[in-house]
Amino acid sequence: EMLSKIEHELDQYLYVRRNIVNILYDAAIAERFLRAPSNRRCPSMYQALETYYDKKDWGFHTEAKLKLRGTPRQMQNYETAIDLLLLIETDVSEDPLLMRKIYWMRANRNKWTSIGKYFGFHRTTVKRMYERVLDKLSNKIITTSVDIITKKFS
């Protein structure tokens, strides 16, 4: 009885922890698919060159450019990732802003060494900080709301 309760809590903890990492990674991929804001009235040089293309020009291509867009699930995970990063507050970390940056850099698949150099820490220090906050964040999500687990991690 007691062992199954501990096993259930451990499974739930690992489930939440794994999903936090997966959602952040998926959101980092989805961010690459978001369109950059463009000012139509002020064309970039590339747009200006494109308008002066003539069919008689050498190397003229009529194929449409491939436009990559994020899937609905990726966009949902992008929104969820923003909520997850905002859950990193002073009760989870001493410096929430720094930890949010570290989490986003790690979601973009940066190496621990490069993250450590960027912030002036050793790679193992950054990884330890990451793991500690991930642990606290998982426990915070489990204790504060059970519905957020089913809603966000489905």
Backbone as CSV, one residue per row, in Angstrom:
resi,resn,N_x,N_y,N_z,CA_x,CA_y,CA_z,C_x,C_y,C_z
1,GLU,0.847,-1.209,0.000,0.000,0.000,0.000,0.882,1.258,0.000
2,MET,1.760,1.351,0.988,2.633,2.528,1.102,3.625,2.586,-0.055
3,LEU,4.120,1.419,-0.454,5.087,1.357,-1.543,4.459,1.787,-2.863
4,SER,3.204,1.397,-3.089,2.534,1.787,-4.337,2.261,3.289,-4.358
5,LYS,1.985,3.890,-3.180,1.763,5.338,-3.107,3.056,6.096,-3.446
6,ILE,4.172,5.627,-2.895,5.469,6.236,-3.178,5.809,6.066,-4.657
7,GLU,5.526,4.873,-5.181,5.796,4.603,-6.591,4.955,5.512,-7.494
8,HIS,3.702,5.716,-7.109,2.814,6.595,-7.878,3.322,8.038,-7.867
9,GLU,3.723,8.524,-6.691,4.236,9.892,-6.575,5.533,10.062,-7.362
10,LEU,6.376,9.047,-7.333,7.628,9.100,-8.075,7.369,9.103,-9.580
11,ASP,6.419,8.281,-10.023,6.047,8.264,-11.439,5.497,9.613,-11.885
12,GLN,4.659,10.203,-11.036,4.080,11.505,-11.358,5.166,12.578,-11.438
13,TYR,6.110,12.542,-10.504,7.218,13.496,-10.484,8.057,13.377,-11.756
14,LEU,8.411,12.138,-12.130,9.226,11.921,-13.329,8.464,12.311,-14.594
15,TYR,7.154,12.070,-14.598,6.304,12.439,-15.731,6.303,13.948,-15.939
16,VAL,6.120,14.694,-14.860,6.102,16.159,-14.934,7.474,16.689,-15.333
17,ARG,8.494,16.144,-14.723,9.869,16.595,-15.001,10.243,16.375,-16.473
18,ARG,9.923,15.192,-16.988,10.226,14.868,-18.379,9.440,15.779,-19.329
19,ASN,8.188,16.043,-18.992,7.349,16.873,-19.848,7.778,18.336,-19.854
20,ILE,8.291,18.827,-18.737,8.798,20.209,-18.705,9.922,20.357,-19.735
21,VAL,10.855,19.423,-19.721,11.991,19.469,-20.649,11.509,19.330,-22.093
22,ASN,10.584,18.391,-22.334,10.094,18.173,-23.696,9.326,19.371,-24.237
23,ILE,8.505,19.983,-23.396,7.720,21.147,-23.832,8.640,22.316,-24.154
24,LEU,9.642,22.544,-23.329,10.583,23.635,-23.597,11.359,23.389,-24.893
25,TYR,11.750,22.149,-25.126,12.475,21.818,-26.360,11.579,22.019,-27.581
26,ASP,10.332,21.560,-27.484,9.379,21.713,-28.582,9.087,23.189,-28.858
27,ALA,9.018,23.981,-27.797,8.759,25.419,-27.949,9.938,26.120,-28.621
28,ALA,11.146,25.684,-28.304,12.322,26.284,-28.935,12.339,26.002,-30.431
29,ILE,11.884,24.811,-30.819,11.782,24.491,-32.246,10.687,25.336,-32.889
30,ALA,9.556,25.462,-32.192,8.424,26.229,-32.740,8.781,27.701,-32.906
31,GLU,9.656,28.211,-32.045,10.029,29.630,-32.138,10.734,29.934,-33.457
32,ARG,11.449,28.957,-33.983,12.131,29.160,-35.265,11.144,29.305,-36.411
33,PHE,9.944,28.743,-36.241,8.941,28.803,-37.293,8.084,30.064,-37.235
34,LEU,8.196,30.836,-36.171,7.400,32.056,-36.067,7.911,33.087,-37.065
35,ARG,6.995,33.810,-37.627,7.394,34.837,-38.601,7.991,36.034,-37.885
36,ALA,9.017,36.559,-38.482,9.606,37.785,-37.953,8.738,38.958,-38.393
37,PRO,8.609,39.978,-37.556,7.806,41.127,-37.975,8.465,41.827,-39.162
38,SER,7.654,42.188,-40.140,8.210,42.858,-41.313,7.412,44.115,-41.598
39,ASN,8.111,45.143,-42.014,7.479,46.398,-42.383,7.353,46.413,-43.899
40,ARG,6.130,46.313,-44.383,5.911,46.224,-45.830,6.267,47.529,-46.554
41,ARG,6.133,48.650,-45.861,6.403,49.943,-46.500,7.887,50.184,-46.705
42,CYS,8.723,49.492,-45.938,10.168,49.692,-46.030,10.819,48.353,-46.391
43,PRO,10.953,48.050,-47.663,11.443,46.724,-48.046,12.930,46.548,-47.736
44,SER,13.260,45.329,-47.399,14.676,45.030,-47.208,15.324,44.906,-48.588
45,MET,16.637,44.838,-48.622,17.335,44.754,-49.896,16.946,43.483,-50.641
46,TYR,16.741,42.410,-49.886,16.373,41.146,-50.513,15.013,41.269,-51.203
47,GLN,14.052,41.928,-50.550,12.735,42.126,-51.160,12.847,43.029,-52.392
48,ALA,13.696,44.036,-52.315,13.875,44.934,-53.447,14.472,44.189,-54.640
49,LEU,15.447,43.317,-54.376,16.046,42.521,-55.458,15.016,41.584,-56.082
50,GLU,14.164,41.048,-55.244,13.163,40.116,-55.723,12.165,40.796,-56.661
51,THR,11.851,42.049,-56.397,10.874,42.753,-57.230,11.438,43.081,-58.607
52,TYR,12.761,43.145,-58.730,13.367,43.464,-60.029,13.732,42.222,-60.826
53,TYR,13.235,41.072,-60.404,13.451,39.843,-61.167,12.675,39.905,-62.474
54,ASP,13.304,39.484,-63.553,12.615,39.425,-64.840,12.683,37.984,-65.338
55,LYS,11.662,37.544,-66.043,11.611,36.161,-66.511,12.739,35.844,-67.481
56,LYS,13.262,36.859,-68.146,14.354,36.634,-69.089,15.705,36.525,-68.379
57,ASP,15.737,36.887,-67.091,16.990,36.833,-66.346,17.499,35.403,-66.236
58,TRP,18.841,35.292,-66.206,19.461,33.995,-66.032,19.258,33.559,-64.580
59,GLY,18.804,32.340,-64.364,18.598,31.849,-63.009,17.252,32.226,-62.431
60,PHE,16.288,32.613,-63.265,14.960,32.966,-62.773,14.233,31.696,-62.340
61,HIS,13.672,31.715,-61.140,12.966,30.542,-60.602,11.505,30.887,-60.378
62,THR,10.639,30.010,-60.821,9.208,30.246,-60.648,8.627,29.480,-59.460
63,GLU,9.409,28.566,-58.860,8.889,27.786,-57.731,8.657,28.699,-56.527
64,ALA,7.579,28.424,-55.839,7.294,29.181,-54.620,8.279,28.768,-53.530
65,LYS,8.603,29.712,-52.676,9.527,29.418,-51.586,8.834,28.542,-50.547
66,LEU,9.602,27.651,-49.958,9.078,26.765,-48.932,8.887,27.559,-47.640
67,LYS,7.656,27.533,-47.134,7.377,28.249,-45.888,7.105,27.220,-44.792
68,LEU,7.967,27.208,-43.800,7.790,26.278,-42.693,6.951,26.946,-41.619
69,ARG,5.966,26.221,-41.128,5.105,26.732,-40.058,5.036,25.690,-38.957
70,GLY,4.880,26.152,-37.749,4.760,25.249,-36.617,3.401,24.574,-36.597
71,THR,3.383,23.353,-36.095,2.119,22.626,-35.982,1.318,23.202,-34.815
72,PRO,0.008,22.952,-34.768,-0.790,23.445,-33.629,-0.267,22.969,-32.285
73,ARG,0.220,21.734,-32.241,0.769,21.220,-30.980,2.028,22.000,-30.567
74,GLN,2.872,22.321,-31.544,4.069,23.101,-31.232,3.700,24.491,-30.732
75,MET,2.683,25.090,-31.344,2.252,26.421,-30.905,1.661,26.373,-29.497
76,GLN,0.926,25.292,-29.215,0.374,25.114,-27.869,1.510,24.934,-26.862
77,ASN,2.513,24.155,-27.236,3.668,23.962,-26.353,4.457,25.254,-26.185
78,TYR,4.458,26.106,-27.206,5.131,27.405,-27.102,4.459,28.253,-26.028
79,GLU,3.122,28.277,-26.037,2.386,29.024,-25.002,2.603,28.409,-23.628
80,THR,2.585,27.086,-23.572,2.798,26.394,-22.302,4.195,26.674,-21.763
81,ALA,5.178,26.735,-22.649,6.556,27.004,-22.230,6.676,28.390,-21.609
82,ILE,5.958,29.351,-22.166,5.973,30.700,-21.586,5.409,30.656,-20.166
83,ASP,4.303,29.923,-19.999,3.719,29.776,-18.657,4.674,29.069,-17.710
84,LEU,5.353,28.033,-18.204,6.302,27.296,-17.359,7.470,28.177,-16.933
85,LEU,7.988,28.966,-17.873,9.103,29.851,-17.530,8.667,30.921,-16.533
86,LEU,7.416,31.357,-16.632,6.921,32.348,-15.677,6.665,31.743,-14.300
87,LEU,6.564,30.412,-14.220,6.427,29.752,-12.917,7.740,29.762,-12.140
88,ILE,8.852,30.007,-12.842,10.144,30.108,-12.154,10.192,31.474,-11.485
89,GLU,9.912,31.479,-10.201,9.884,32.726,-9.421,10.867,32.609,-8.274
90,THR,10.793,33.546,-7.339,11.754,33.559,-6.229,11.586,32.363,-5.294
91,ASP,10.410,31.731,-5.286,10.240,30.541,-4.435,10.942,29.318,-5.025
92,VAL,11.272,29.372,-6.322,11.955,28.254,-6.993,13.449,28.532,-7.142
93,SER,13.796,29.791,-7.411,15.195,30.146,-7.656,15.500,31.506,-7.034
94,GLU,16.783,31.702,-6.645,17.190,32.994,-6.083,17.179,34.069,-7.162
95,ASP,17.561,33.695,-8.373,17.591,34.632,-9.503,16.722,34.063,-10.631
96,PRO,15.409,34.344,-10.601,14.505,33.735,-11.584,14.817,34.124,-13.026
97,LEU,15.223,35.363,-13.244,15.501,35.817,-14.605,16.667,35.050,-15.219
98,LEU,17.718,34.860,-14.436,18.875,34.091,-14.894,18.473,32.659,-15.223
99,MET,17.671,32.050,-14.351,17.264,30.661,-14.576,16.376,30.525,-15.801
100,ARG,15.516,31.513,-16.041,14.683,31.473,-17.246,15.555,31.512,-18.495
101,LYS,16.601,32.341,-18.466,17.519,32.429,-19.607,18.267,31.109,-19.803
102,ILE,18.724,30.520,-18.697,19.438,29.242,-18.772,18.512,28.161,-19.332
103,TYR,17.269,28.140,-18.868,16.315,27.141,-19.353,16.053,27.304,-20.841
104,TRP,15.918,28.556,-21.289,15.633,28.768,-22.705,16.844,28.424,-23.570
105,MET,18.048,28.741,-23.071,19.255,28.377,-23.821,19.397,26.860,-23.906
106,ARG,19.062,26.172,-22.817,19.143,24.708,-22.816,18.064,24.111,-23.724
107,ALA,16.903,24.740,-23.772,15.836,24.277,-24.668,16.262,24.410,-26.123
108,ASN,17.101,25.393,-26.419,17.632,25.569,-27.766,18.820,24.654,-28.040
109,ARG,19.024,23.694,-27.159,20.067,22.675,-27.294,21.485,23.243,-27.276
110,ASN,21.690,24.284,-26.486,23.051,24.768,-26.269,23.749,23.829,-25.295
111,LYS,25.055,23.676,-25.454,25.818,22.803,-24.568,25.997,23.486,-23.218
112,TRP,26.186,22.660,-22.179,26.399,23.209,-20.833,27.627,24.112,-20.810
113,THR,28.644,23.754,-21.567,29.871,24.549,-21.604,29.597,25.941,-22.148
114,SER,28.860,26.023,-23.255,28.593,27.337,-23.858,27.668,28.177,-22.971
115,ILE,26.704,27.521,-22.312,25.828,28.266,-21.385,26.654,28.798,-20.220
116,GLY,27.545,27.945,-19.696,28.401,28.361,-18.584,29.300,29.525,-18.964
117,LYS,29.899,29.477,-20.152,30.762,30.573,-20.605,29.964,31.856,-20.786
118,TYR,28.740,31.729,-21.288,27.894,32.901,-21.532,27.576,33.636,-20.228
119,PHE,27.320,32.866,-19.158,26.954,33.486,-17.882,28.110,33.576,-16.894
120,GLY,29.267,33.032,-17.257,30.430,33.128,-16.378,30.452,32.100,-15.266
121,PHE,29.846,30.937,-15.504,29.862,29.845,-14.535,30.579,28.651,-15.143
122,HIS,30.899,27.684,-14.281,31.433,26.420,-14.775,30.269,25.577,-15.279
123,ARG,30.541,24.687,-16.225,29.453,23.901,-16.830,28.717,23.024,-15.810
124,THR,29.449,22.456,-14.863,28.790,21.614,-13.857,27.948,22.455,-12.898
125,THR,28.392,23.690,-12.629,27.614,24.594,-11.773,26.289,24.924,-12.442
126,VAL,26.337,25.233,-13.735,25.114,25.567,-14.471,24.176,24.363,-14.501
127,LYS,24.733,23.178,-14.731,23.893,21.973,-14.785,23.269,21.696,-13.423
128,ARG,24.028,21.878,-12.357,23.496,21.682,-11.006,22.374,22.667,-10.711
129,MET,22.583,23.935,-11.106,21.534,24.954,-10.922,20.271,24.562,-11.690
130,TYR,20.464,24.107,-12.929,19.358,23.692,-13.791,18.571,22.540,-13.162
131,GLU,19.310,21.528,-12.712,18.667,20.350,-12.110,17.928,20.711,-10.823
132,ARG,18.530,21.581,-10.001,17.910,21.990,-8.743,16.591,22.719,-8.990
133,VAL,16.606,23.641,-9.960,15.398,24.407,-10.272,14.359,23.508,-10.946
134,LEU,14.807,22.578,-11.786,13.877,21.643,-12.416,13.176,20.786,-11.362
135,ASP,13.929,20.383,-10.351,13.373,19.614,-9.246,12.318,20.427,-8.495
136,LYS,12.670,21.666,-8.145,11.736,22.525,-7.404,10.515,22.879,-8.242
137,LEU,10.732,23.121,-9.535,9.624,23.468,-10.430,8.665,22.292,-10.588
138,SER,9.190,21.085,-10.716,8.340,19.894,-10.820,7.498,19.722,-9.566
139,ASN,8.141,19.873,-8.409,7.400,19.754,-7.149,6.365,20.860,-6.998
140,LYS,6.697,22.063,-7.455,5.751,23.178,-7.374,4.525,22.907,-8.228
141,ILE,4.733,22.391,-9.435,3.605,22.091,-10.324,2.739,20.993,-9.734
142,ILE,3.365,19.979,-9.148,2.602,18.874,-8.561,1.800,19.352,-7.350
143,THR,2.412,20.169,-6.480,1.722,20.597,-5.259,0.660,21.660,-5.517
144,THR,0.955,22.618,-6.418,0.007,23.721,-6.601,-1.235,23.312,-7.355
145,SER,-1.070,22.563,-8.436,-2.263,22.241,-9.218,-2.119,20.907,-9.918
146,VAL,-3.136,20.079,-9.732,-3.163,18.784,-10.402,-3.735,18.943,-11.806
147,ASP,-4.668,19.885,-11.982,-5.306,20.069,-13.292,-4.336,20.615,-14.332
148,ILE,-3.337,21.354,-13.888,-2.345,21.896,-14.829,-1.546,20.756,-15.459
149,ILE,-1.381,19.668,-14.729,-0.625,18.519,-15.229,-1.378,17.896,-16.397
150,THR,-2.672,17.664,-16.222,-3.445,17.025,-17.293,-3.685,17.988,-18.449
151,LYS,-3.879,19.270,-18.127,-4.156,20.238,-19.172,-2.926,20.508,-20.040
152,LYS,-1.791,20.740,-19.408,-0.604,21.155,-20.135,0.212,19.985,-20.662
153,PHE,0.181,18.851,-19.988,1.038,17.751,-20.377,0.283,16.629,-21.067
154,SER,-0.778,16.949,-21.756,-1.547,15.906,-22.432,-0.951,15.586,-23.786
